[in-house]
Every structure is written in C-alpha cells, then in structure tokens.
mmCIF file with all atom_site columns, C-alpha atoms and ligand atoms in Angstrom:
data_model
loop_
_atom_site.group_PDB
_atom_site.id
_atom_site.type_symbol
_atom_site.label_atom_id
_atom_site.label_alt_id
_atom_site.label_comp_id
_atom_site.label_asym_id
_atom_site.label_entity_id
_atom_site.label_seq_id
_atom_site.pdbx_PDB_ins_code
_atom_site.Cartn_x
_atom_site.Cartn_y
_atom_site.Cartn_z
_atom_site.occupancy
_atom_site.B_iso_or_equiv
_atom_site.pdbx_formal_charge
_atom_site.auth_seq_id
_atom_site.auth_comp_id
_atom_site.auth_asym_id
_atom_site.auth_atom_id
_atom_site.pdbx_PDB_model_num
ATOM   1   C CA  . UNK A 1 1   ? -11.134 15.400  10.984  1.00 95.00 ? 280  UNK A CA  1
ATOM   2   C CA  . UNK A 1 2   ? -8.184  13.989  8.871   1.00 98.00 ? 281  UNK A CA  1
ATOM   3   C CA  . UNK A 1 3   ? -6.481  15.836  6.918   1.00 98.00 ? 282  UNK A CA  1
ATOM   4   C CA  . UNK A 1 4   ? -4.645  15.146  3.833   1.00 98.00 ? 283  UNK A CA  1
ATOM   5   C CA  . UNK A 1 5   ? -1.751  17.238  2.299   1.00 98.00 ? 284  UNK A CA  1
ATOM   6   C CA  . UNK A 1 6   ? -2.337  16.244  -2.060  1.00 98.00 ? 285  UNK A CA  1
ATOM   7   C CA  . UNK A 1 7   ? -1.858  17.771  -5.156  1.00 97.00 ? 286  UNK A CA  1
ATOM   8   C CA  . UNK A 1 8   ? -3.997  16.376  -8.546  1.00 96.00 ? 287  UNK A CA  1
ATOM   9   C CA  . UNK A 1 9   ? -1.118  15.736  -10.398 1.00 97.00 ? 288  UNK A CA  1
ATOM   10  C CA  . UNK A 1 10  ? 0.731   13.308  -7.657  1.00 98.00 ? 289  UNK A CA  1
ATOM   11  C CA  . UNK A 1 11  ? -0.373  9.610   -7.746  1.00 98.00 ? 290  UNK A CA  1
ATOM   12  C CA  . UNK A 1 12  ? 1.066   8.623   -4.494  1.00 98.00 ? 291  UNK A CA  1
ATOM   13  C CA  . UNK A 1 13  ? -1.776  11.550  -2.807  1.00 98.00 ? 292  UNK A CA  1
ATOM   14  C CA  . UNK A 1 14  ? -4.491  9.948   -5.386  1.00 98.00 ? 293  UNK A CA  1
ATOM   15  C CA  . UNK A 1 15  ? -3.397  6.746   -3.563  1.00 98.00 ? 294  UNK A CA  1
ATOM   16  C CA  . UNK A 1 16  ? -3.957  7.548   0.189   1.00 98.00 ? 295  UNK A CA  1
ATOM   17  C CA  . UNK A 1 17  ? -7.576  9.817   -1.507  1.00 98.00 ? 296  UNK A CA  1
ATOM   18  C CA  . UNK A 1 18  ? -8.797  6.638   -2.509  1.00 98.00 ? 297  UNK A CA  1
ATOM   19  C CA  . UNK A 1 19  ? -8.801  4.540   0.221   1.00 98.00 ? 298  UNK A CA  1
ATOM   20  C CA  . UNK A 1 20  ? -10.780 7.303   1.924   1.00 98.00 ? 299  UNK A CA  1
ATOM   21  C CA  . UNK A 1 21  ? -13.192 7.216   -0.340  1.00 98.00 ? 300  UNK A CA  1
ATOM   22  C CA  . UNK A 1 22  ? -13.334 3.322   -0.105  1.00 98.00 ? 301  UNK A CA  1
ATOM   23  C CA  . UNK A 1 23  ? -13.912 3.755   3.107   1.00 98.00 ? 302  UNK A CA  1
ATOM   24  C CA  . UNK A 1 24  ? -16.136 6.184   3.159   1.00 98.00 ? 303  UNK A CA  1
ATOM   25  C CA  . UNK A 1 25  ? -13.898 8.816   5.174   1.00 98.00 ? 304  UNK A CA  1
ATOM   26  C CA  . UNK A 1 26  ? -14.016 11.924  5.147   1.00 97.00 ? 305  UNK A CA  1
ATOM   27  C CA  . UNK A 1 27  ? -11.336 14.621  4.970   1.00 98.00 ? 306  UNK A CA  1
ATOM   28  C CA  . UNK A 1 28  ? -9.792  17.872  3.973   1.00 98.00 ? 307  UNK A CA  1
ATOM   29  C CA  . UNK A 1 29  ? -7.967  17.732  1.197   1.00 97.00 ? 308  UNK A CA  1
ATOM   30  C CA  . UNK A 1 30  ? -5.127  20.851  1.535   1.00 97.00 ? 309  UNK A CA  1
ATOM   31  C CA  . UNK A 1 31  ? -3.258  20.847  -1.848  1.00 97.00 ? 310  UNK A CA  1
ATOM   32  C CA  . UNK A 1 32  ? -0.272  21.705  -2.011  1.00 97.00 ? 311  UNK A CA  1
ATOM   33  C CA  . UNK A 1 33  ? 1.164   23.327  -4.723  1.00 97.00 ? 312  UNK A CA  1
ATOM   34  C CA  . UNK A 1 34  ? 4.934   21.241  -5.717  1.00 95.00 ? 313  UNK A CA  1
ATOM   35  C CA  . UNK A 1 35  ? 5.451   23.752  -8.851  1.00 94.00 ? 314  UNK A CA  1
ATOM   36  C CA  . UNK A 1 36  ? 5.274   26.523  -6.411  1.00 94.00 ? 315  UNK A CA  1
ATOM   37  C CA  . UNK A 1 37  ? 7.801   24.874  -4.622  1.00 95.00 ? 316  UNK A CA  1
ATOM   38  C CA  . UNK A 1 38  ? 5.634   25.162  -1.682  1.00 95.00 ? 317  UNK A CA  1
ATOM   39  C CA  . UNK A 1 39  ? 6.360   20.968  -0.067  1.00 96.00 ? 318  UNK A CA  1
ATOM   40  C CA  . UNK A 1 40  ? 9.956   22.584  0.416   1.00 95.00 ? 319  UNK A CA  1
ATOM   41  C CA  . UNK A 1 41  ? 8.966   25.803  2.174   1.00 95.00 ? 320  UNK A CA  1
ATOM   42  C CA  . UNK A 1 42  ? 9.646   25.089  6.887   1.00 95.00 ? 321  UNK A CA  1
ATOM   43  C CA  . UNK A 1 43  ? 6.125   24.841  7.295   1.00 94.00 ? 322  UNK A CA  1
ATOM   44  C CA  . UNK A 1 44  ? 5.287   22.039  5.095   1.00 96.00 ? 323  UNK A CA  1
ATOM   45  C CA  . UNK A 1 45  ? 9.052   20.656  6.473   1.00 97.00 ? 324  UNK A CA  1
ATOM   46  C CA  . UNK A 1 46  ? 7.578   20.518  9.820   1.00 96.00 ? 325  UNK A CA  1
ATOM   47  C CA  . UNK A 1 47  ? 5.132   18.106  8.855   1.00 97.00 ? 326  UNK A CA  1
ATOM   48  C CA  . UNK A 1 48  ? 7.609   16.088  6.520   1.00 97.00 ? 327  UNK A CA  1
ATOM   49  C CA  . UNK A 1 49  ? 11.092  17.142  5.929   1.00 97.00 ? 328  UNK A CA  1
ATOM   50  C CA  . UNK A 1 50  ? 11.811  14.150  3.365   1.00 97.00 ? 329  UNK A CA  1
ATOM   51  C CA  . UNK A 1 51  ? 9.495   18.086  1.557   1.00 98.00 ? 330  UNK A CA  1
ATOM   52  C CA  . UNK A 1 52  ? 7.373   15.419  -0.209  1.00 98.00 ? 331  UNK A CA  1
ATOM   53  C CA  . UNK A 1 53  ? 3.887   15.246  -0.385  1.00 98.00 ? 332  UNK A CA  1
ATOM   54  C CA  . UNK A 1 54  ? 1.809   13.453  0.942   1.00 98.00 ? 333  UNK A CA  1
ATOM   55  C CA  . UNK A 1 55  ? 0.679   14.197  4.181   1.00 98.00 ? 334  UNK A CA  1
ATOM   56  C CA  . UNK A 1 56  ? -1.375  12.903  6.946   1.00 98.00 ? 335  UNK A CA  1
ATOM   57  C CA  . UNK A 1 57  ? -2.461  14.008  9.288   1.00 98.00 ? 336  UNK A CA  1
ATOM   58  C CA  . UNK A 1 58  ? -5.002  13.283  12.106  1.00 98.00 ? 337  UNK A CA  1
ATOM   59  C CA  . UNK A 1 59  ? -4.929  15.343  14.801  1.00 97.00 ? 338  UNK A CA  1
ATOM   60  C CA  . UNK A 1 60  ? -1.198  15.583  16.441  1.00 96.00 ? 339  UNK A CA  1
ATOM   61  C CA  . UNK A 1 61  ? -0.284  12.715  14.022  1.00 98.00 ? 340  UNK A CA  1
ATOM   62  C CA  . UNK A 1 62  ? 1.796   13.015  11.226  1.00 98.00 ? 341  UNK A CA  1
ATOM   63  C CA  . UNK A 1 63  ? 1.822   10.928  8.805   1.00 98.00 ? 342  UNK A CA  1
ATOM   64  C CA  . UNK A 1 64  ? 4.523   10.402  5.326   1.00 98.00 ? 343  UNK A CA  1
ATOM   65  C CA  . UNK A 1 65  ? 4.921   8.289   3.119   1.00 98.00 ? 344  UNK A CA  1
ATOM   66  C CA  . UNK A 1 66  ? 3.240   6.836   1.094   1.00 98.00 ? 345  UNK A CA  1
ATOM   67  C CA  . UNK A 1 67  ? 1.718   3.515   1.235   1.00 98.00 ? 346  UNK A CA  1
ATOM   68  C CA  . UNK A 1 68  ? 2.750   3.404   5.134   1.00 98.00 ? 347  UNK A CA  1
ATOM   69  C CA  . UNK A 1 69  ? -0.334  5.953   5.167   1.00 98.00 ? 348  UNK A CA  1
ATOM   70  C CA  . UNK A 1 70  ? -2.244  3.248   3.573   1.00 98.00 ? 349  UNK A CA  1
ATOM   71  C CA  . UNK A 1 71  ? -1.209  0.470   6.604   1.00 98.00 ? 350  UNK A CA  1
ATOM   72  C CA  . UNK A 1 72  ? -1.869  3.420   9.274   1.00 98.00 ? 351  UNK A CA  1
ATOM   73  C CA  . UNK A 1 73  ? -5.897  4.253   7.709   1.00 98.00 ? 352  UNK A CA  1
ATOM   74  C CA  . UNK A 1 74  ? -6.323  0.568   7.004   1.00 98.00 ? 353  UNK A CA  1
ATOM   75  C CA  . UNK A 1 75  ? -5.083  -0.435  10.786  1.00 98.00 ? 354  UNK A CA  1
ATOM   76  C CA  . UNK A 1 76  ? -7.027  2.267   12.452  1.00 98.00 ? 355  UNK A CA  1
ATOM   77  C CA  . UNK A 1 77  ? -11.188 2.003   10.872  1.00 98.00 ? 356  UNK A CA  1
ATOM   78  C CA  . UNK A 1 78  ? -10.079 -1.546  10.104  1.00 96.00 ? 357  UNK A CA  1
ATOM   79  C CA  . UNK A 1 79  ? -12.376 -4.074  10.569  1.00 96.00 ? 358  UNK A CA  1
ATOM   80  C CA  . UNK A 1 80  ? -12.506 -3.486  6.184   1.00 97.00 ? 359  UNK A CA  1
ATOM   81  C CA  . UNK A 1 81  ? -12.091 -5.780  3.439   1.00 97.00 ? 360  UNK A CA  1
ATOM   82  C CA  . UNK A 1 82  ? -8.872  -3.720  2.156   1.00 98.00 ? 361  UNK A CA  1
ATOM   83  C CA  . UNK A 1 83  ? -6.375  -5.889  4.916   1.00 98.00 ? 362  UNK A CA  1
ATOM   84  C CA  . UNK A 1 84  ? -6.475  -8.668  6.983   1.00 97.00 ? 363  UNK A CA  1
ATOM   85  C CA  . UNK A 1 85  ? -5.416  -9.707  10.413  1.00 95.00 ? 364  UNK A CA  1
ATOM   86  C CA  . UNK A 1 86  ? -4.298  -13.015 8.392   1.00 97.00 ? 365  UNK A CA  1
ATOM   87  C CA  . UNK A 1 87  ? -0.323  -13.181 9.188   1.00 97.00 ? 366  UNK A CA  1
ATOM   88  C CA  . UNK A 1 88  ? -0.375  -14.651 5.026   1.00 97.00 ? 367  UNK A CA  1
ATOM   89  C CA  . UNK A 1 89  ? -1.869  -12.404 4.104   1.00 97.00 ? 368  UNK A CA  1
ATOM   90  C CA  . UNK A 1 90  ? -0.960  -9.293  5.769   1.00 98.00 ? 369  UNK A CA  1
ATOM   91  C CA  . UNK A 1 91  ? 2.075   -10.454 4.220   1.00 98.00 ? 370  UNK A CA  1
ATOM   92  C CA  . UNK A 1 92  ? 1.432   -10.876 1.049   1.00 98.00 ? 371  UNK A CA  1
ATOM   93  C CA  . UNK A 1 93  ? 0.163   -6.968  0.813   1.00 98.00 ? 372  UNK A CA  1
ATOM   94  C CA  . UNK A 1 94  ? 3.325   -5.843  2.093   1.00 98.00 ? 373  UNK A CA  1
ATOM   95  C CA  . UNK A 1 95  ? 5.103   -7.738  0.102   1.00 98.00 ? 374  UNK A CA  1
ATOM   96  C CA  . UNK A 1 96  ? 3.005   -6.475  -3.467  1.00 98.00 ? 375  UNK A CA  1
ATOM   97  C CA  . UNK A 1 97  ? 3.401   -3.004  -1.319  1.00 98.00 ? 376  UNK A CA  1
ATOM   98  C CA  . UNK A 1 98  ? 7.494   -2.741  -0.806  1.00 98.00 ? 377  UNK A CA  1
ATOM   99  C CA  . UNK A 1 99  ? 7.632   -3.787  -4.808  1.00 98.00 ? 378  UNK A CA  1
ATOM   100 C CA  . UNK A 1 100 ? 5.126   -1.228  -5.295  1.00 98.00 ? 379  UNK A CA  1
ATOM   101 C CA  . UNK A 1 101 ? 7.543   0.955   -3.661  1.00 98.00 ? 380  UNK A CA  1
ATOM   102 C CA  . UNK A 1 102 ? 11.154  -0.600  -5.173  1.00 98.00 ? 381  UNK A CA  1
ATOM   103 C CA  . UNK A 1 103 ? 9.707   -1.240  -7.860  1.00 98.00 ? 382  UNK A CA  1
ATOM   104 C CA  . UNK A 1 104 ? 7.140   -0.277  -9.893  1.00 98.00 ? 383  UNK A CA  1
ATOM   105 C CA  . UNK A 1 105 ? 6.837   3.496   -8.330  1.00 97.00 ? 384  UNK A CA  1
ATOM   106 C CA  . UNK A 1 106 ? 11.097  4.012   -9.221  1.00 98.00 ? 385  UNK A CA  1
ATOM   107 C CA  . UNK A 1 107 ? 10.734  2.937   -12.610 1.00 98.00 ? 386  UNK A CA  1
ATOM   108 C CA  . UNK A 1 108 ? 6.861   4.310   -14.106 1.00 98.00 ? 387  UNK A CA  1
ATOM   109 C CA  . UNK A 1 109 ? 6.718   7.280   -12.401 1.00 98.00 ? 388  UNK A CA  1
ATOM   110 C CA  . UNK A 1 110 ? 10.475  8.237   -13.161 1.00 98.00 ? 389  UNK A CA  1
ATOM   111 C CA  . UNK A 1 111 ? 9.705   8.128   -16.563 1.00 98.00 ? 390  UNK A CA  1
ATOM   112 C CA  . UNK A 1 112 ? 6.748   10.150  -16.255 1.00 98.00 ? 391  UNK A CA  1
ATOM   113 C CA  . UNK A 1 113 ? 8.146   12.503  -14.266 1.00 97.00 ? 392  UNK A CA  1
ATOM   114 C CA  . UNK A 1 114 ? 10.567  12.830  -16.627 1.00 97.00 ? 393  UNK A CA  1
ATOM   115 C CA  . UNK A 1 115 ? 7.978   12.431  -20.052 1.00 97.00 ? 394  UNK A CA  1
ATOM   116 C CA  . UNK A 1 116 ? 5.852   14.633  -18.564 1.00 97.00 ? 395  UNK A CA  1
ATOM   117 C CA  . UNK A 1 117 ? 6.596   17.246  -16.026 1.00 95.00 ? 396  UNK A CA  1
ATOM   118 C CA  . UNK A 1 118 ? 11.186  17.647  -16.483 1.00 96.00 ? 397  UNK A CA  1
ATOM   119 C CA  . UNK A 1 119 ? 11.719  20.497  -19.014 1.00 95.00 ? 398  UNK A CA  1
ATOM   120 C CA  . UNK A 1 120 ? 13.840  17.888  -22.261 1.00 95.00 ? 399  UNK A CA  1
ATOM   121 C CA  . UNK A 1 121 ? 16.998  19.435  -21.854 1.00 95.00 ? 400  UNK A CA  1
ATOM   122 C CA  . UNK A 1 122 ? 16.748  17.949  -17.487 1.00 96.00 ? 401  UNK A CA  1
ATOM   123 C CA  . UNK A 1 123 ? 16.321  14.709  -18.666 1.00 96.00 ? 402  UNK A CA  1
ATOM   124 C CA  . UNK A 1 124 ? 19.860  12.643  -18.257 1.00 95.00 ? 403  UNK A CA  1
ATOM   125 C CA  . UNK A 1 125 ? 20.901  11.035  -21.608 1.00 94.00 ? 404  UNK A CA  1
ATOM   126 C CA  . UNK A 1 126 ? 19.416  7.642   -22.074 1.00 96.00 ? 405  UNK A CA  1
ATOM   127 C CA  . UNK A 1 127 ? 17.296  7.663   -17.873 1.00 97.00 ? 406  UNK A CA  1
ATOM   128 C CA  . UNK A 1 128 ? 13.667  7.058   -20.069 1.00 97.00 ? 407  UNK A CA  1
ATOM   129 C CA  . UNK A 1 129 ? 15.635  4.379   -21.844 1.00 98.00 ? 408  UNK A CA  1
ATOM   130 C CA  . UNK A 1 130 ? 16.734  2.871   -18.743 1.00 98.00 ? 409  UNK A CA  1
ATOM   131 C CA  . UNK A 1 131 ? 13.973  2.992   -17.162 1.00 98.00 ? 410  UNK A CA  1
ATOM   132 C CA  . UNK A 1 132 ? 11.716  1.303   -19.484 1.00 98.00 ? 411  UNK A CA  1
ATOM   133 C CA  . UNK A 1 133 ? 13.979  -1.783  -19.757 1.00 98.00 ? 412  UNK A CA  1
ATOM   134 C CA  . UNK A 1 134 ? 13.208  -1.733  -15.625 1.00 98.00 ? 413  UNK A CA  1
ATOM   135 C CA  . UNK A 1 135 ? 9.158   -0.902  -15.621 1.00 98.00 ? 414  UNK A CA  1
ATOM   136 C CA  . UNK A 1 136 ? 9.186   -3.201  -18.445 1.00 98.00 ? 415  UNK A CA  1
ATOM   137 C CA  . UNK A 1 137 ? 10.215  -5.938  -15.915 1.00 98.00 ? 416  UNK A CA  1
ATOM   138 C CA  . UNK A 1 138 ? 8.063   -5.685  -13.079 1.00 98.00 ? 417  UNK A CA  1
ATOM   139 C CA  . UNK A 1 139 ? 4.745   -5.003  -15.872 1.00 98.00 ? 418  UNK A CA  1
ATOM   140 C CA  . UNK A 1 140 ? 5.496   -8.966  -16.989 1.00 98.00 ? 419  UNK A CA  1
ATOM   141 C CA  . UNK A 1 141 ? 6.259   -10.159 -13.512 1.00 98.00 ? 420  UNK A CA  1
ATOM   142 C CA  . UNK A 1 142 ? 2.760   -8.074  -13.039 1.00 98.00 ? 421  UNK A CA  1
ATOM   143 C CA  . UNK A 1 143 ? 0.919   -9.079  -16.154 1.00 98.00 ? 422  UNK A CA  1
ATOM   144 C CA  . UNK A 1 144 ? 1.934   -13.298 -15.157 1.00 98.00 ? 423  UNK A CA  1
ATOM   145 C CA  . UNK A 1 145 ? 0.758   -12.460 -12.258 1.00 98.00 ? 424  UNK A CA  1
ATOM   146 C CA  . UNK A 1 146 ? -2.658  -11.064 -13.262 1.00 98.00 ? 425  UNK A CA  1
ATOM   147 C CA  . UNK A 1 147 ? -2.973  -14.394 -15.642 1.00 96.00 ? 426  UNK A CA  1
ATOM   148 C CA  . UNK A 1 148 ? -3.116  -16.197 -13.034 1.00 95.00 ? 427  UNK A CA  1
ATOM   149 C CA  . UNK A 1 149 ? -5.835  -14.127 -9.367  1.00 97.00 ? 428  UNK A CA  1
ATOM   150 C CA  . UNK A 1 150 ? -7.668  -10.697 -10.473 1.00 98.00 ? 429  UNK A CA  1
ATOM   151 C CA  . UNK A 1 151 ? -5.679  -9.329  -8.011  1.00 98.00 ? 430  UNK A CA  1
ATOM   152 C CA  . UNK A 1 152 ? -2.075  -8.663  -6.339  1.00 98.00 ? 431  UNK A CA  1
ATOM   153 C CA  . UNK A 1 153 ? -3.458  -11.174 -2.826  1.00 98.00 ? 432  UNK A CA  1
ATOM   154 C CA  . UNK A 1 154 ? -7.114  -12.754 -1.842  1.00 91.00 ? 433  UNK A CA  1
ATOM   155 C CA  . UNK A 1 155 ? -8.614  -9.490  -2.480  1.00 97.00 ? 434  UNK A CA  1
ATOM   156 C CA  . UNK A 1 156 ? -8.556  -6.593  -3.344  1.00 98.00 ? 435  UNK A CA  1
ATOM   157 C CA  . UNK A 1 157 ? -6.244  -4.718  -0.851  1.00 98.00 ? 436  UNK A CA  1
ATOM   158 C CA  . UNK A 1 158 ? -4.244  -1.963  -0.166  1.00 98.00 ? 437  UNK A CA  1
ATOM   159 C CA  . UNK A 1 159 ? -1.711  -3.758  -1.777  1.00 98.00 ? 438  UNK A CA  1
ATOM   160 C CA  . UNK A 1 160 ? -3.547  -3.053  -5.233  1.00 98.00 ? 439  UNK A CA  1
ATOM   161 C CA  . UNK A 1 161 ? -4.519  0.889   -4.112  1.00 98.00 ? 440  UNK A CA  1
ATOM   162 C CA  . UNK A 1 162 ? -0.656  1.409   -3.361  1.00 98.00 ? 441  UNK A CA  1
ATOM   163 C CA  . UNK A 1 163 ? 0.557   -0.209  -7.253  1.00 98.00 ? 442  UNK A CA  1
ATOM   164 C CA  . UNK A 1 164 ? -2.492  0.871   -9.312  1.00 98.00 ? 443  UNK A CA  1
ATOM   165 C CA  . UNK A 1 165 ? -1.668  5.161   -9.810  1.00 98.00 ? 444  UNK A CA  1
ATOM   166 C CA  . UNK A 1 166 ? 1.477   4.654   -11.394 1.00 98.00 ? 445  UNK A CA  1
ATOM   167 C CA  . UNK A 1 167 ? 0.672   2.081   -13.362 1.00 98.00 ? 446  UNK A CA  1
ATOM   168 C CA  . UNK A 1 168 ? -2.599  3.303   -14.542 1.00 98.00 ? 447  UNK A CA  1
ATOM   169 C CA  . UNK A 1 169 ? -0.479  6.474   -15.460 1.00 98.00 ? 448  UNK A CA  1
ATOM   170 C CA  . UNK A 1 170 ? 2.251   5.104   -16.921 1.00 98.00 ? 449  UNK A CA  1
ATOM   171 C CA  . UNK A 1 171 ? 1.455   5.696   -20.104 1.00 98.00 ? 450  UNK A CA  1
ATOM   172 C CA  . UNK A 1 172 ? 2.274   9.181   -19.777 1.00 97.00 ? 451  UNK A CA  1
ATOM   173 C CA  . UNK A 1 173 ? 5.727   8.215   -19.298 1.00 98.00 ? 452  UNK A CA  1
ATOM   174 C CA  . UNK A 1 174 ? 5.949   6.488   -22.449 1.00 98.00 ? 453  UNK A CA  1
ATOM   175 C CA  . UNK A 1 175 ? 5.049   2.516   -21.454 1.00 98.00 ? 454  UNK A CA  1
ATOM   176 C CA  . UNK A 1 176 ? 2.386   0.858   -23.283 1.00 98.00 ? 455  UNK A CA  1
ATOM   177 C CA  . UNK A 1 177 ? -0.114  -1.351  -21.590 1.00 98.00 ? 456  UNK A CA  1
ATOM   178 C CA  . UNK A 1 178 ? -1.201  -2.678  -24.689 1.00 97.00 ? 457  UNK A CA  1
ATOM   179 C CA  . UNK A 1 179 ? 1.312   -5.843  -24.633 1.00 96.00 ? 458  UNK A CA  1
ATOM   180 C CA  . UNK A 1 180 ? -0.220  -5.991  -20.889 1.00 98.00 ? 459  UNK A CA  1
ATOM   181 C CA  . UNK A 1 181 ? -3.591  -7.571  -21.493 1.00 98.00 ? 460  UNK A CA  1
ATOM   182 C CA  . UNK A 1 182 ? -3.636  -9.296  -18.364 1.00 98.00 ? 461  UNK A CA  1
ATOM   183 C CA  . UNK A 1 183 ? -2.821  -5.825  -16.216 1.00 98.00 ? 462  UNK A CA  1
ATOM   184 C CA  . UNK A 1 184 ? -5.555  -3.797  -17.968 1.00 98.00 ? 463  UNK A CA  1
ATOM   185 C CA  . UNK A 1 185 ? -8.069  -6.199  -16.360 1.00 98.00 ? 464  UNK A CA  1
ATOM   186 C CA  . UNK A 1 186 ? -6.554  -5.188  -13.509 1.00 98.00 ? 465  UNK A CA  1
ATOM   187 C CA  . UNK A 1 187 ? -6.755  -2.217  -13.583 1.00 98.00 ? 466  UNK A CA  1
ATOM   188 C CA  . UNK A 1 188 ? -10.544 -2.670  -15.025 1.00 98.00 ? 467  UNK A CA  1
ATOM   189 C CA  . UNK A 1 189 ? -11.365 -4.881  -11.551 1.00 98.00 ? 468  UNK A CA  1
ATOM   190 C CA  . UNK A 1 190 ? -10.241 -1.585  -9.645  1.00 98.00 ? 469  UNK A CA  1
ATOM   191 C CA  . UNK A 1 191 ? -11.795 0.620   -11.201 1.00 98.00 ? 470  UNK A CA  1
ATOM   192 C CA  . UNK A 1 192 ? -15.045 -1.496  -10.458 1.00 98.00 ? 471  UNK A CA  1
ATOM   193 C CA  . UNK A 1 193 ? -14.818 -0.986  -6.904  1.00 98.00 ? 472  UNK A CA  1
ATOM   194 C CA  . UNK A 1 194 ? -16.415 0.063   -4.121  1.00 97.00 ? 473  UNK A CA  1
ATOM   195 C CA  . UNK A 1 195 ? -16.320 4.473   -4.014  1.00 97.00 ? 474  UNK A CA  1
ATOM   196 C CA  . UNK A 1 196 ? -13.494 4.048   -6.302  1.00 98.00 ? 475  UNK A CA  1
ATOM   197 C CA  . UNK A 1 197 ? -12.560 7.028   -7.764  1.00 97.00 ? 476  UNK A CA  1
ATOM   198 C CA  . UNK A 1 198 ? -11.272 7.523   -10.220 1.00 97.00 ? 477  UNK A CA  1
ATOM   199 C CA  . UNK A 1 199 ? -7.819  10.003  -10.583 1.00 96.00 ? 478  UNK A CA  1
ATOM   200 C CA  . UNK A 1 200 ? -8.775  13.251  -12.075 1.00 86.00 ? 479  UNK A CA  1
ATOM   201 C CA  . UNK A 1 201 ? -6.020  16.218  -13.185 1.00 63.00 ? 480  UNK A CA  1
HETATM 202 N N1  . GSH B 2 .   ? 8.415   7.086   -1.304  1.00 80.61 ? 1291 GSH B N1  1
HETATM 203 C C1  . GSH B 2 .   ? 6.944   8.806   -1.242  1.00 80.61 ? 1291 GSH B C1  1
HETATM 204 C C2  . GSH B 2 .   ? 6.991   9.125   -2.464  1.00 80.61 ? 1291 GSH B C2  1
HETATM 205 C C3  . GSH B 2 .   ? 6.329   10.438  -2.531  1.00 80.61 ? 1291 GSH B C3  1
HETATM 206 C C4  . GSH B 2 .   ? 6.584   11.506  -3.509  1.00 80.61 ? 1291 GSH B C4  1
HETATM 207 O O1  . GSH B 2 .   ? 7.831   11.388  -4.564  1.00 80.61 ? 1291 GSH B O1  1
HETATM 208 N N2  . GSH B 2 .   ? 5.827   13.204  -3.788  1.00 80.61 ? 1291 GSH B N2  1
HETATM 209 C C5  . GSH B 2 .   ? 6.134   13.372  -5.071  1.00 80.61 ? 1291 GSH B C5  1
HETATM 210 C C6  . GSH B 2 .   ? 4.273   13.875  -5.985  1.00 80.61 ? 1291 GSH B C6  1
HETATM 211 S S1  . GSH B 2 .   ? 3.642   12.236  -6.637  1.00 80.61 ? 1291 GSH B S1  1
HETATM 212 C C7  . GSH B 2 .   ? 6.595   15.301  -4.084  1.00 80.61 ? 1291 GSH B C7  1
HETATM 213 O O2  . GSH B 2 .   ? 6.058   15.316  -3.224  1.00 80.61 ? 1291 GSH B O2  1
HETATM 214 N N3  . GSH B 2 .   ? 7.752   15.968  -5.712  1.00 80.61 ? 1291 GSH B N3  1
HETATM 215 C C8  . GSH B 2 .   ? 7.949   16.429  -4.777  1.00 80.61 ? 1291 GSH B C8  1
HETATM 216 C C9  . GSH B 2 .   ? 9.639   16.864  -4.859  1.00 80.61 ? 1291 GSH B C9  1
HETATM 217 O O3  . GSH B 2 .   ? 9.748   15.633  -4.895  1.00 80.61 ? 1291 GSH B O3  1
HETATM 218 O O4  . GSH B 2 .   ? 10.278  18.392  -4.563  1.00 80.61 ? 1291 GSH B O4  1
HETATM 219 C C10 . GSH B 2 .   ? 5.833   8.020   -0.773  1.00 80.61 ? 1291 GSH B C10 1
HETATM 220 O O5  . GSH B 2 .   ? 5.498   7.658   -1.426  1.00 80.61 ? 1291 GSH B O5  1
HETATM 221 O O6  . GSH B 2 .   ? 5.461   9.116   -0.387  1.00 80.61 ? 1291 GSH B O6  1
#
C-alpha cells in the first residue's frame, strides 16, 4: 500500500492527500511531527535528504517534492481527469504547477509560516511585507486568469491541486482574498469537485 508521510498543518502534504482521495486510492498516512523535529532524524533523511514532508512511498519507490508527487500519482493511475496526454494541456498543467512552486508557495506559504508559526521576534524585519507585495502580484495574475476560466487549465487538474492549498490558507499569512473575487470563486469550484476532501487541522 502507498504510504504518505504528512502532517495535518502541511499544505504541501495536503496536495498529495487530496489527489489520492480524488483518485480513490487507498493509502496509509503517517504523521511526521515536524514541530518536534522528526523530519530531521536520520531515518527520515534516508527517505528525503532534503528533510521535508511530504514523502510518498510506493513499494520501494520513494518520492518527495509535492508537485512531483502529483505528476507521479496522476501518471500512475491514468487515465483520470486530472492530467492529460495532450501535449498542450500537459504543458499548461506543468506551467501552472511550476508557477505554484516558484511564485505562489514561496510567498503565500512563507508568509503563513512567518505569521502563524514562527515566534514573532524571529521574523526578519520587513519580510512579511515583501512577501505580501510579491504574493499579491501572483494573486492578481490568478484573479485575471480566473475571470476568464473556471480552472487553471481546460478542466480541473493537478495544476489546481498544486496551487489550491496555500491560496486557500493565505488569510493565515495576512493576505485578504476579498480583493480577488475570481480567485475566491475558483476556490469554491475546487471545493465542489468530486471526492474533494477539505484541509482540516
Ligand atoms: N518544495 C517542497 C517543500 C516541502 C516543505 O516545505 N514542507 C514543509 C511542510 S509544508 C516541511 O517539511 N517543513 C519542515 C522544514 O522545512 O524544516 C515540496 O513542495 O514538497
């Protein structure tokens, strides 16, 4: 059985969990207590030398990096509606998944970490404000995109799963989604997809 090393507060682990649910794949979830430093122990670094969750174990095959895990699962359990063999649709899915990893998560997820988890005297001066400027620029791009289309690509896909968690959680990092009505409408569309499972913590 597939194993997913995760934590209930991790948006990156939630991506894998959401896709596994939507694919109706049974898996074993293993909580790694990142707040107690379990991910830095040797037994975990053997799985992921970068010492981060999520990690997916499929037999003796190990995968880390949340968006790569989405591509792996979508390919392994194809055909399914969440990925496409069409080169243009596949390319667009990859484009938005990379945009998520390079432009959404580094700003929205890091702002959440600084605001919600890190002791405030350890947050570098001006860091949250800078993340808000960069993150709001990303949200404006998405709001414009969702004004024209329901999902990131032609249909709901792993691109939406890759981008959804830290957008849905961005209020915890001090962002205000009220400014982005099309992004909020997209969140509702994602939450209305088949077998959707909510982020709970
Ligand atoms: N690029 C990685 C980022 C993973 C990541 O930052 N995971 C966080 C939890 S959401 C973590 O393990 N943090 C512990 C740490 O960095 O010490 C991915 O997408 O999987």
